[in-house]
PDB file of C-alpha atoms in Angstrom:
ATOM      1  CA  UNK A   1       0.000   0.000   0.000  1.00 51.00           C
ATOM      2  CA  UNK A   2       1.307   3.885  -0.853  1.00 53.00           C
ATOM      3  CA  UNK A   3       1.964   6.229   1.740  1.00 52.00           C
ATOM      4  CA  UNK A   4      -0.997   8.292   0.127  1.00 54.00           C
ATOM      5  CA  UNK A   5      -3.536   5.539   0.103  1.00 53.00           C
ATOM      6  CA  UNK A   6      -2.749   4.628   3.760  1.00 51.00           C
ATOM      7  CA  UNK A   7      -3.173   8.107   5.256  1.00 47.00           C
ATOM      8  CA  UNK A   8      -6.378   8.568   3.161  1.00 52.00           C
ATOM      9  CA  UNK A   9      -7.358   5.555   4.839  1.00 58.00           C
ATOM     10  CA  UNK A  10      -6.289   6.806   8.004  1.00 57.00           C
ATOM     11  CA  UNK A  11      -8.085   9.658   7.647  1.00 66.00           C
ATOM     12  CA  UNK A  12     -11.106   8.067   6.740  1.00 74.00           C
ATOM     13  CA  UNK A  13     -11.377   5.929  10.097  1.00 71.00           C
ATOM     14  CA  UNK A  14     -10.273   8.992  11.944  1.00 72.00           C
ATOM     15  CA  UNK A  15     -13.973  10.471  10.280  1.00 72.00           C
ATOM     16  CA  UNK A  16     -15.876   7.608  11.137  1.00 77.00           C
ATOM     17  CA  UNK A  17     -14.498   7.791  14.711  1.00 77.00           C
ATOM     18  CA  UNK A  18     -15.163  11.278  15.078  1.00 72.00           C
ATOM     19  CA  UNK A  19     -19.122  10.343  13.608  1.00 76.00           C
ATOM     20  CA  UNK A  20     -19.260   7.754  15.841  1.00 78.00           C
ATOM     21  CA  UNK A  21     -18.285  10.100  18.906  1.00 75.00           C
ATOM     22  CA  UNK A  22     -20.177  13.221  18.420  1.00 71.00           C
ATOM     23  CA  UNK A  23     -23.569  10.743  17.805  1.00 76.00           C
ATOM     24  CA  UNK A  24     -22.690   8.998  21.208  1.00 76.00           C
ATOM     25  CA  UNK A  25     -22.481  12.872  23.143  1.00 76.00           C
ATOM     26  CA  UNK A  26     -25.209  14.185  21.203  1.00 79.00           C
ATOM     27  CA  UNK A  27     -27.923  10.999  22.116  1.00 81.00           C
ATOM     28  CA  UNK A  28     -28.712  11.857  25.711  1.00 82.00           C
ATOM     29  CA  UNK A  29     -29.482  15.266  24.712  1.00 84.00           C
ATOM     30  CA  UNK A  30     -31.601  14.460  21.863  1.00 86.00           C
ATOM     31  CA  UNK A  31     -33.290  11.280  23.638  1.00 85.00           C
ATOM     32  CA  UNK A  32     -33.813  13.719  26.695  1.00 86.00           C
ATOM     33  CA  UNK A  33     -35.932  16.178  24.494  1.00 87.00           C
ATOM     34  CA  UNK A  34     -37.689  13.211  23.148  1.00 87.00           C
ATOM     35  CA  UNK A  35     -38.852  11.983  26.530  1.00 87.00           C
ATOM     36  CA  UNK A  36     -39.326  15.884  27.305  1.00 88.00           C
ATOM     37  CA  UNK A  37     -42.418  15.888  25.249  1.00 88.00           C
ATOM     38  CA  UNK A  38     -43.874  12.184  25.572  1.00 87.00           C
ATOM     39  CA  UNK A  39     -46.004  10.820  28.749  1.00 86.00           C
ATOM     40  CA  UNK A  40     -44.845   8.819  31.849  1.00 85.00           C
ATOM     41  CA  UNK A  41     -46.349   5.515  30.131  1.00 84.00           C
ATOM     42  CA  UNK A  42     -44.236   5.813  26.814  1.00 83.00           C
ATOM     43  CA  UNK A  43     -40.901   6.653  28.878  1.00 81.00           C
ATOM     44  CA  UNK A  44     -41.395   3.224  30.835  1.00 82.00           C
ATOM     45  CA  UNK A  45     -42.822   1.399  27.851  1.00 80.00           C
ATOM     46  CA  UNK A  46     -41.509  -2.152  26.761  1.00 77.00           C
ATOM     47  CA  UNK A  47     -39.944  -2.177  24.184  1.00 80.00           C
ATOM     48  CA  UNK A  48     -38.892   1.199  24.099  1.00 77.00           C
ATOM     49  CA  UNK A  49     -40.909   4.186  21.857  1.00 78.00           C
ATOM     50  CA  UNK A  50     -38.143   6.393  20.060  1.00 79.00           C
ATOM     51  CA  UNK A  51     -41.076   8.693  19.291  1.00 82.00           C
ATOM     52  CA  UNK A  52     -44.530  10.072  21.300  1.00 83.00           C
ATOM     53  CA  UNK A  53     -47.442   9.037  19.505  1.00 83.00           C
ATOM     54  CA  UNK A  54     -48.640  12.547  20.182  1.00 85.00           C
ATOM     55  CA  UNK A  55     -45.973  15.423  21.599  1.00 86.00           C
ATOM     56  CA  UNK A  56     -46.943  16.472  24.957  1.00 87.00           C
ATOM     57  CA  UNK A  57     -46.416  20.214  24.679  1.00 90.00           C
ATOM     58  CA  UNK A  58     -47.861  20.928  27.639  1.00 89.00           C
ATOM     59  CA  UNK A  59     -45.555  19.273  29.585  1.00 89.00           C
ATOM     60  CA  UNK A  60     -43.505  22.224  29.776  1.00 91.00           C
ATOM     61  CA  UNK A  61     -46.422  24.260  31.068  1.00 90.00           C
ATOM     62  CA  UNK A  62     -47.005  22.171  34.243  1.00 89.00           C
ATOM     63  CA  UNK A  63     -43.226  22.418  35.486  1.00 90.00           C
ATOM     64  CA  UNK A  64     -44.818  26.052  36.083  1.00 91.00           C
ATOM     65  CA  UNK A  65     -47.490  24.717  37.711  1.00 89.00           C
ATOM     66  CA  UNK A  66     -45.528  21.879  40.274  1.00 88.00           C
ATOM     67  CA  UNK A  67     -42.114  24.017  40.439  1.00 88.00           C
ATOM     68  CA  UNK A  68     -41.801  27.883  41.576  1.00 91.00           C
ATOM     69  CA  UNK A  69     -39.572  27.455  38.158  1.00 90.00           C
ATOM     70  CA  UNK A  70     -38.928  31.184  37.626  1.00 91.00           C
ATOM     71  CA  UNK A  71     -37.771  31.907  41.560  1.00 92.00           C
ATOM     72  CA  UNK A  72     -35.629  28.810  41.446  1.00 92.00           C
ATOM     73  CA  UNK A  73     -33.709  30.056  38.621  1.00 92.00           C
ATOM     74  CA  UNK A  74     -33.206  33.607  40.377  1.00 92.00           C
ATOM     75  CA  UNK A  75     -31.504  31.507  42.943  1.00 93.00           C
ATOM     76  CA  UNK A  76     -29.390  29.800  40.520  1.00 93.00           C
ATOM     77  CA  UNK A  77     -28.381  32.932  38.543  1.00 93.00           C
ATOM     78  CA  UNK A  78     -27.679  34.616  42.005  1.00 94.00           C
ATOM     79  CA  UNK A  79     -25.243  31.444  43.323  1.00 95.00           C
ATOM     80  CA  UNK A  80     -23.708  31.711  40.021  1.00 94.00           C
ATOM     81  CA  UNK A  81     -22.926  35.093  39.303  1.00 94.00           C
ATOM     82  CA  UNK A  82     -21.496  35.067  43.440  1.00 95.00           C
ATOM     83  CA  UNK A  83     -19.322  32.011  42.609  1.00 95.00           C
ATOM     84  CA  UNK A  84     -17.813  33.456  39.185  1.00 94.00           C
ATOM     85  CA  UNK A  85     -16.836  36.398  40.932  1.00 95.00           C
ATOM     86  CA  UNK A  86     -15.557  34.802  43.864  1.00 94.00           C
ATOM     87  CA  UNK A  87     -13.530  32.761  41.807  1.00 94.00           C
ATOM     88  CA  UNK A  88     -12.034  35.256  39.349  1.00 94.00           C
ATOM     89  CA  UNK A  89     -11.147  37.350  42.551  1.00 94.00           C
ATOM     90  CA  UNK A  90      -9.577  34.997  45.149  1.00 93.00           C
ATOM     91  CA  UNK A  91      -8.233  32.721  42.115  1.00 93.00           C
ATOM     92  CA  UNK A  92      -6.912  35.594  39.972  1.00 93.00           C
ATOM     93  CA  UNK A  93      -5.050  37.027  43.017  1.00 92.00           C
ATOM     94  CA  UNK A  94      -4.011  33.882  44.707  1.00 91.00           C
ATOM     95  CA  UNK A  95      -2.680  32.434  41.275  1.00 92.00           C
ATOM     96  CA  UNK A  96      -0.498  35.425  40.641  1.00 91.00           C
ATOM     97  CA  UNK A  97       0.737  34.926  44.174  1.00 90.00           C
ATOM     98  CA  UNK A  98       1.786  31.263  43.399  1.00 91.00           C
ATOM     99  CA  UNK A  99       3.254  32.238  40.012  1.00 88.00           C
ATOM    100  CA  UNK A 100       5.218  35.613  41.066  1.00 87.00           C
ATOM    101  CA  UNK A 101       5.482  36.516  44.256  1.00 85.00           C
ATOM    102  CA  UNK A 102       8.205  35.055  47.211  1.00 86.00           C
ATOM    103  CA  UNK A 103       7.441  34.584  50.450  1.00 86.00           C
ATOM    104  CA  UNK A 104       7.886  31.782  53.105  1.00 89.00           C
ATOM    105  CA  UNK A 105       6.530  27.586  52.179  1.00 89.00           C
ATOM    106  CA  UNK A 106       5.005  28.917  49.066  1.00 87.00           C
ATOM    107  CA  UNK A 107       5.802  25.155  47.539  1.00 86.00           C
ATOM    108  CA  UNK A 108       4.229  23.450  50.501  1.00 90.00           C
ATOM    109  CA  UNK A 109       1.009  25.861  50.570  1.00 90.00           C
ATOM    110  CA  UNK A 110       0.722  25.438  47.349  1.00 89.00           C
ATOM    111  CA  UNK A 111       0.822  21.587  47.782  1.00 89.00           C
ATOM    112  CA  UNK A 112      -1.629  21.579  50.419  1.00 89.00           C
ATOM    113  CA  UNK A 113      -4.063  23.139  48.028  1.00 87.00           C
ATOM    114  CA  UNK A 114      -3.436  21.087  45.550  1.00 86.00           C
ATOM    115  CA  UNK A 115      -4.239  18.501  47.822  1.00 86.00           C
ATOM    116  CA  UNK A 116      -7.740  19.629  48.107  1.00 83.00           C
ATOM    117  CA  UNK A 117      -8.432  18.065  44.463  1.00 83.00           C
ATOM    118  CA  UNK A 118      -7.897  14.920  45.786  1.00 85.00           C
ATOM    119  CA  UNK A 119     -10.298  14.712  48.776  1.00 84.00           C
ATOM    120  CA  UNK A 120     -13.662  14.250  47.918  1.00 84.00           C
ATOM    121  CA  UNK A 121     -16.151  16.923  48.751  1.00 81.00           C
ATOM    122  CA  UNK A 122     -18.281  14.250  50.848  1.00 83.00           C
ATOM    123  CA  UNK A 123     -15.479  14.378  53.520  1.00 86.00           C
ATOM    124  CA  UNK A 124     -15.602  18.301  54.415  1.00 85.00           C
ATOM    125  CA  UNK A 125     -19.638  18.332  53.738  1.00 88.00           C
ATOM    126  CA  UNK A 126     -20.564  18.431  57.787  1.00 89.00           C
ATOM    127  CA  UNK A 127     -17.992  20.495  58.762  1.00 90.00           C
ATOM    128  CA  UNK A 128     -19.179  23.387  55.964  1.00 91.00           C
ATOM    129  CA  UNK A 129     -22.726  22.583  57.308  1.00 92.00           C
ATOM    130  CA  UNK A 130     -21.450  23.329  60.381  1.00 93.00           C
ATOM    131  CA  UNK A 131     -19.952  26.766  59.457  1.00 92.00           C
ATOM    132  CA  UNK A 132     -23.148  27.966  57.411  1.00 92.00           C
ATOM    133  CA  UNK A 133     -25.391  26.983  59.795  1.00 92.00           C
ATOM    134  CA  UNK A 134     -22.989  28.745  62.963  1.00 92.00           C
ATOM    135  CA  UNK A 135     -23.239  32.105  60.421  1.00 91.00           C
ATOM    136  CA  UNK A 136     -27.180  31.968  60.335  1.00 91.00           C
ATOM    137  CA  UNK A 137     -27.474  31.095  56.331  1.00 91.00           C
ATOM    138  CA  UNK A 138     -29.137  28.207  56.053  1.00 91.00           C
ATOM    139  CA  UNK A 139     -31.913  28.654  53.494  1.00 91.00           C
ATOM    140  CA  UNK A 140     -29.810  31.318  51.796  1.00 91.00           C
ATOM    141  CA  UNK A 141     -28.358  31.801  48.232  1.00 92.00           C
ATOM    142  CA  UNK A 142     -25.084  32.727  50.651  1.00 93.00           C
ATOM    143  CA  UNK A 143     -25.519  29.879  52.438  1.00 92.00           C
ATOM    144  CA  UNK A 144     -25.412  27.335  49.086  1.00 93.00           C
ATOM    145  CA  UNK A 145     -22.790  30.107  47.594  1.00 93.00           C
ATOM    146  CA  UNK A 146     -20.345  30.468  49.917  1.00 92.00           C
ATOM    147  CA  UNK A 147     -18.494  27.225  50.249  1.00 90.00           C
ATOM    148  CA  UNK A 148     -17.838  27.449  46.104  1.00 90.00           C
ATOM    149  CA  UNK A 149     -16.320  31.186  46.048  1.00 92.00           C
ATOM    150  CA  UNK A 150     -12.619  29.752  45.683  1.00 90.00           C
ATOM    151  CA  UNK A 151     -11.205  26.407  44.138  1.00 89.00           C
ATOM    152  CA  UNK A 152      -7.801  25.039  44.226  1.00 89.00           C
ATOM    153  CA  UNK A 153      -8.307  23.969  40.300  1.00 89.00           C
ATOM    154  CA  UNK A 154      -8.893  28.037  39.680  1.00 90.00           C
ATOM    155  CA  UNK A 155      -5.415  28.632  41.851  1.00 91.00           C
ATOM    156  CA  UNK A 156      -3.656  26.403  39.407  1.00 89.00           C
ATOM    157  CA  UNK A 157      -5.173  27.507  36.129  1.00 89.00           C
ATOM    158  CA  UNK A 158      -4.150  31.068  37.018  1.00 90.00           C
ATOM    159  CA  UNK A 159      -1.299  30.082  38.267  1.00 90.00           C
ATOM    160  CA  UNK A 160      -0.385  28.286  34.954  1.00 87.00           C
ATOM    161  CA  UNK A 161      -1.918  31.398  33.084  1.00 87.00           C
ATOM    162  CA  UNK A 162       0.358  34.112  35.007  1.00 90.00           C
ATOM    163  CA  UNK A 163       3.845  31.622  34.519  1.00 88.00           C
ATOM    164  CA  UNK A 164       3.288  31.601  31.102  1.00 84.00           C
ATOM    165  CA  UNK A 165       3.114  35.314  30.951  1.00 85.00           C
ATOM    166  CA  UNK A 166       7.043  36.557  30.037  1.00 86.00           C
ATOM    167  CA  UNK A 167       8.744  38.163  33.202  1.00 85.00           C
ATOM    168  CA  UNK A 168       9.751  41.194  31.355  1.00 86.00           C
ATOM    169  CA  UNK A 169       6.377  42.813  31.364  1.00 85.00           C
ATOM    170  CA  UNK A 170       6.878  42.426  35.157  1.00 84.00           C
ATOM    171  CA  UNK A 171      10.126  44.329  35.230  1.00 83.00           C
ATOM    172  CA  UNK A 172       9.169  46.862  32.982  1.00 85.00           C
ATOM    173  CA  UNK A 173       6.301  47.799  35.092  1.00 83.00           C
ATOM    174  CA  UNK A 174       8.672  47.743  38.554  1.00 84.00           C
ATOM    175  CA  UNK A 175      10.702  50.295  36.537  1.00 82.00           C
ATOM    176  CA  UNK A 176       7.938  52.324  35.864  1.00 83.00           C
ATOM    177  CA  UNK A 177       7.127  52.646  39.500  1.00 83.00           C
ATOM    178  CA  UNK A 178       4.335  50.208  39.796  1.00 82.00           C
ATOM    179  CA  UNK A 179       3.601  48.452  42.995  1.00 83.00           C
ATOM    180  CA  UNK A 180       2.986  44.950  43.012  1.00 81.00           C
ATOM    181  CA  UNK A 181      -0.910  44.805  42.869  1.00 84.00           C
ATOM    182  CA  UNK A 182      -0.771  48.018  40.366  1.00 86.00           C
ATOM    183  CA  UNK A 183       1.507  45.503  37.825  1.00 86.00           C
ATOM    184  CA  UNK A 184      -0.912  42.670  38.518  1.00 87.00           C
ATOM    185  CA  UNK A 185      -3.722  44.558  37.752  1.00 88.00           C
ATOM    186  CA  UNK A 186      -2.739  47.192  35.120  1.00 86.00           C
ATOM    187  CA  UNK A 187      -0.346  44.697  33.383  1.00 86.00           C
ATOM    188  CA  UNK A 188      -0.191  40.841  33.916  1.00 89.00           C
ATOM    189  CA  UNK A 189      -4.156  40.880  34.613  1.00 89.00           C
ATOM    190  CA  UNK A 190      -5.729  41.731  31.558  1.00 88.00           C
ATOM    191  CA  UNK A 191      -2.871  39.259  29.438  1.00 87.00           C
ATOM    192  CA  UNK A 192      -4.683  36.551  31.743  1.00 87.00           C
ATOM    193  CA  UNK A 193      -8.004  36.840  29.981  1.00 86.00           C
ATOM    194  CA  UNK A 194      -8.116  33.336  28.657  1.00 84.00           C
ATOM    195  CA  UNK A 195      -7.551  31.791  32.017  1.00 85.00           C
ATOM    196  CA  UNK A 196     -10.338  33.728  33.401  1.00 89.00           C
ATOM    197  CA  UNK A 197     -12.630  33.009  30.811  1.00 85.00           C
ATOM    198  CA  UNK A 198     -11.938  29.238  31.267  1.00 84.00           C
ATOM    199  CA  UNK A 199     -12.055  29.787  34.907  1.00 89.00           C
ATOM    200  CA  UNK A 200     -15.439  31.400  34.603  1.00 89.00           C
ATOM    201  CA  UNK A 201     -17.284  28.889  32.264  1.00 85.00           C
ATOM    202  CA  UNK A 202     -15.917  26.026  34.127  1.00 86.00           C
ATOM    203  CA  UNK A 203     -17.583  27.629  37.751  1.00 91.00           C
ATOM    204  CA  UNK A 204     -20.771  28.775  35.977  1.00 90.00           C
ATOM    205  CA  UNK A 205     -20.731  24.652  34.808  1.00 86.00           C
ATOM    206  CA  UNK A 206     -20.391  23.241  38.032  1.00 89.00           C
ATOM    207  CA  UNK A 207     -22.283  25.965  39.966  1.00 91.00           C
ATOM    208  CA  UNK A 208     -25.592  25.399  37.851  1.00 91.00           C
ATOM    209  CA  UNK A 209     -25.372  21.456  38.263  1.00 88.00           C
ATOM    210  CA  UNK A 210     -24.183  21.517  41.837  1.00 90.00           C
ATOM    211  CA  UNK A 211     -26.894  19.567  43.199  1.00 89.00           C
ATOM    212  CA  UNK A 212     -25.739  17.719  46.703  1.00 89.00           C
ATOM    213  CA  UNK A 213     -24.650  20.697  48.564  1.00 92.00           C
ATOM    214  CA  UNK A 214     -27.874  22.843  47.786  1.00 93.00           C
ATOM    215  CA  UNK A 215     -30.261  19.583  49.141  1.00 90.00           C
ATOM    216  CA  UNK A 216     -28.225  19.648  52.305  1.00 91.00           C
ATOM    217  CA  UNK A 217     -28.558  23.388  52.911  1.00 92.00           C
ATOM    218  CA  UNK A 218     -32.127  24.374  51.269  1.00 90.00           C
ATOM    219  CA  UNK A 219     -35.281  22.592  52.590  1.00 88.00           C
ATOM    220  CA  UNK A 220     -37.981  24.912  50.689  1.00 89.00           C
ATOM    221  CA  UNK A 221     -38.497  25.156  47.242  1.00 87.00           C
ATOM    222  CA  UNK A 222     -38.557  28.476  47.264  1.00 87.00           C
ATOM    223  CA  UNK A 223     -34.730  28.508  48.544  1.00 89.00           C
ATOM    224  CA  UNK A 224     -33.909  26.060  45.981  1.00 91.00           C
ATOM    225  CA  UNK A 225     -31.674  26.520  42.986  1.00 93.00           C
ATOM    226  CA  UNK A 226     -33.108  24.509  40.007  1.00 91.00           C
ATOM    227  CA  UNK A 227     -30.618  21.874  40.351  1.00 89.00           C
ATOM    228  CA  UNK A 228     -32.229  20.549  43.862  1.00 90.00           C
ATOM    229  CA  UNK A 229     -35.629  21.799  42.564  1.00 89.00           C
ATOM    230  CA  UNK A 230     -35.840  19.425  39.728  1.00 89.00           C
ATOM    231  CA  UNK A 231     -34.595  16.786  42.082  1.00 86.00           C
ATOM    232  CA  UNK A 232     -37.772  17.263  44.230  1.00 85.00           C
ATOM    233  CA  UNK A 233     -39.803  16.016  41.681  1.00 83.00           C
ATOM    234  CA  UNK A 234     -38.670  12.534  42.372  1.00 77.00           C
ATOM    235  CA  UNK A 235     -41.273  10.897  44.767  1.00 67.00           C
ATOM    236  CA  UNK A 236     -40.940   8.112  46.569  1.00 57.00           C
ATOM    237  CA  UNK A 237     -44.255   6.070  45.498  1.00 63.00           C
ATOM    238  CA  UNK A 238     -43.796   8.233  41.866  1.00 74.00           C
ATOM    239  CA  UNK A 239     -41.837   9.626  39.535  1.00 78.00           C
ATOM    240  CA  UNK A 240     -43.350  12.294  36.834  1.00 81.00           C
ATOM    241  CA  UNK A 241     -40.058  11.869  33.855  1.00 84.00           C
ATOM    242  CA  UNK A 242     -41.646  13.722  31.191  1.00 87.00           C
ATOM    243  CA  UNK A 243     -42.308  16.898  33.408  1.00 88.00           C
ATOM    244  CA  UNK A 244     -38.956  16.296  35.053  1.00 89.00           C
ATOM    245  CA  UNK A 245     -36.925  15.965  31.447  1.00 89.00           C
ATOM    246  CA  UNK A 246     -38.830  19.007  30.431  1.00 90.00           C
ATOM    247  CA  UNK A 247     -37.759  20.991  33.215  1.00 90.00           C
ATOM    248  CA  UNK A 248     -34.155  19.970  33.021  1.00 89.00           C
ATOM    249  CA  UNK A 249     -33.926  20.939  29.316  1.00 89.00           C
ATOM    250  CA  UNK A 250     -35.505  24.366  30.415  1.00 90.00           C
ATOM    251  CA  UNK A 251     -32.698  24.542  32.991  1.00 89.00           C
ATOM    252  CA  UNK A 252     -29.846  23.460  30.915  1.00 87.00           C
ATOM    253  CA  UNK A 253     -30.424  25.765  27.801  1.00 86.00           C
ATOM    254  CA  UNK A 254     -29.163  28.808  29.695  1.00 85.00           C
ATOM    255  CA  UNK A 255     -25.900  27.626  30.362  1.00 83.00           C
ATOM    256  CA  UNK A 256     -26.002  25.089  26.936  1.00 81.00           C
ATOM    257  CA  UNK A 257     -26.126  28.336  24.789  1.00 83.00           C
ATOM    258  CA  UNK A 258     -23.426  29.885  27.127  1.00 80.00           C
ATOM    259  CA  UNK A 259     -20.858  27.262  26.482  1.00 76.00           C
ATOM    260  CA  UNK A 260     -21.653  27.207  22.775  1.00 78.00           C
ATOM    261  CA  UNK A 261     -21.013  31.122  22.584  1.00 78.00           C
ATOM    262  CA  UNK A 262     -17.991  30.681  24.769  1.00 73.00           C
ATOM    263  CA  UNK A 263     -16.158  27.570  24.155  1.00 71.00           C
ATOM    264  CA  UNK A 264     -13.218  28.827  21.846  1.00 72.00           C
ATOM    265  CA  UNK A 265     -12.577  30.696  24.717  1.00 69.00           C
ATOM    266  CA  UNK A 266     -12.384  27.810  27.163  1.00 66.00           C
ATOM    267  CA  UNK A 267     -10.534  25.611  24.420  1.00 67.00           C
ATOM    268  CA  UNK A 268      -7.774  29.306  24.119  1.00 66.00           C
ATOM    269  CA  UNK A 269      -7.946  29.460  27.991  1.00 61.00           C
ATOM    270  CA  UNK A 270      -7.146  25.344  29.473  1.00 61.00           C
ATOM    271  CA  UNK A 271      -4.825  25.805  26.300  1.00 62.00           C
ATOM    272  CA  UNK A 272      -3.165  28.972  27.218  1.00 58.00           C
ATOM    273  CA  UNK A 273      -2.789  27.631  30.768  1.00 54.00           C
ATOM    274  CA  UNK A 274      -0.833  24.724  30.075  1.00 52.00           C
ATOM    275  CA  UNK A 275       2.178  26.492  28.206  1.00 48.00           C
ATOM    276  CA  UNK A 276       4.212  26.167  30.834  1.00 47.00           C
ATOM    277  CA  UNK A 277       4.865  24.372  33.955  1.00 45.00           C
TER     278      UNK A 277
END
């Protein structure tokens, strides 16, 4: 076989494998708007229906009428926009603190940080129940908000983002008479913009399907982001599926047309971030 003919061939199982890929990320979505619009009794049938017989429209009316829908996503919107800025603060600075600055065990707090990615979140879950409760914001967007304002994966993707930045621009501003913030915030902060876009888009992600932390802290729906609100509609003798998919594709298109607008950005940023070690 020719060199040519192989890597046509090559590149023709590469294209099959890529078809094969995007149709296996792409069915849950499209199977969850099918079930969005079908009844209870076709979602359990045996054999399974692909299709409704008859598209149940009005399924997306009654998550109105069983879910304070509109308040819940307030809530959500709220603990998302506090996280995102929490995170672009306390990362932003504590990344550039990592990457540029001396001062005393900056290796070993940065290891015991780094650390933190390896302990599940189930371990520190009563002692942050603890805390919220001690501060009075249980039932709270503050409450649910709080524990998620700073990550130790945001430290490091800074921290990657501000090594990769060239040291000159650092001494160019010290000769200028900048002060340390005043260079990380006139200079190296705004050459960080695509690791704080990919911080932000990863946050808003996990913030808007956080789900355990907002059922141990909320109680009443009308505390409830959607996340723990759509889990509510599970009942223990039964489970209403259609209204449930149709209220978790109401809840995911927010942040589904997000992504799509910013996901070169994300792709630039986890890129841009891992230039150099």
């Amino acid at each position: 076989m020719t060199p040519t003919r192989r890597v046509k061939r090559n590149d023709t199982w590469a294209h099959i494998a890529l078809c094969l890929a995007s149709i296996v990320m792409v069915f849950p979505f499209i199977w969850q708007l099918i079930m969005s619009i079908s009844t209870n009794f076709e979602i359990q049938a045996v054999p399974v229906r692909f299709f409704p017989e008859t598209p149940q429209w009005h399924n997306y009316v009654d998550v109105f009428t069983k879910l304070p829908f509109l308040n819940q996503l307030g809530v959500s919107v709220l603990i998302t926009v506090i996280r995102t800025l929490g995170q672009l603060i306390l990362c932003s600075l504590a990344g550039y603190a990592f990457a540029r600055l001396r001062f005393p065990f900056k290796g070993a707090i940065l290891a015991l940080i780094l650390a933190i990615l390896m302990v599940p979140g189930q371990v520190y879950l009563i002692p942050q129940y603890q805390i919220i409760q001690d501060l009075h914001l249980l039932e709270t967007p503050w409450g649910v908000a709080l524990p998620g304002i700073f990550s130790a994966f945001g430290t490091f993707l800074m921290r990657q983002s501000f090594m990769s930045l060239p040291r000159e621009l650092e001494e160019s501003a010290r000769l200028d008479g900048a002060s340390p913030f005043q260079t990380f915030w006139k200079v190296m902060l705004p050459l960080a913009r695509p690791g704080l876009s990919a911080v932000a888009i990863t946050t808003v992600l996990w913030s808007w399907n956080d789900l355990l932390w907002p059922l141990v802290v909320t109680t009443r729906e009308t505390s409830m982001p959607l996340s723990a609100g759509i889990a509510t509609l599970a009942g223990r003798t039964e489970v209403d599926y259609s209204v449930m998919m149709a209220a978790s594709v109401m809840a995911m298109a927010p942040v589904l047309i997000l992504f799509l607008l910013l996901q070169k950005r994300v792709v630039e940023g986890l890129a841009f971030s891992g230039m150099k070690g």
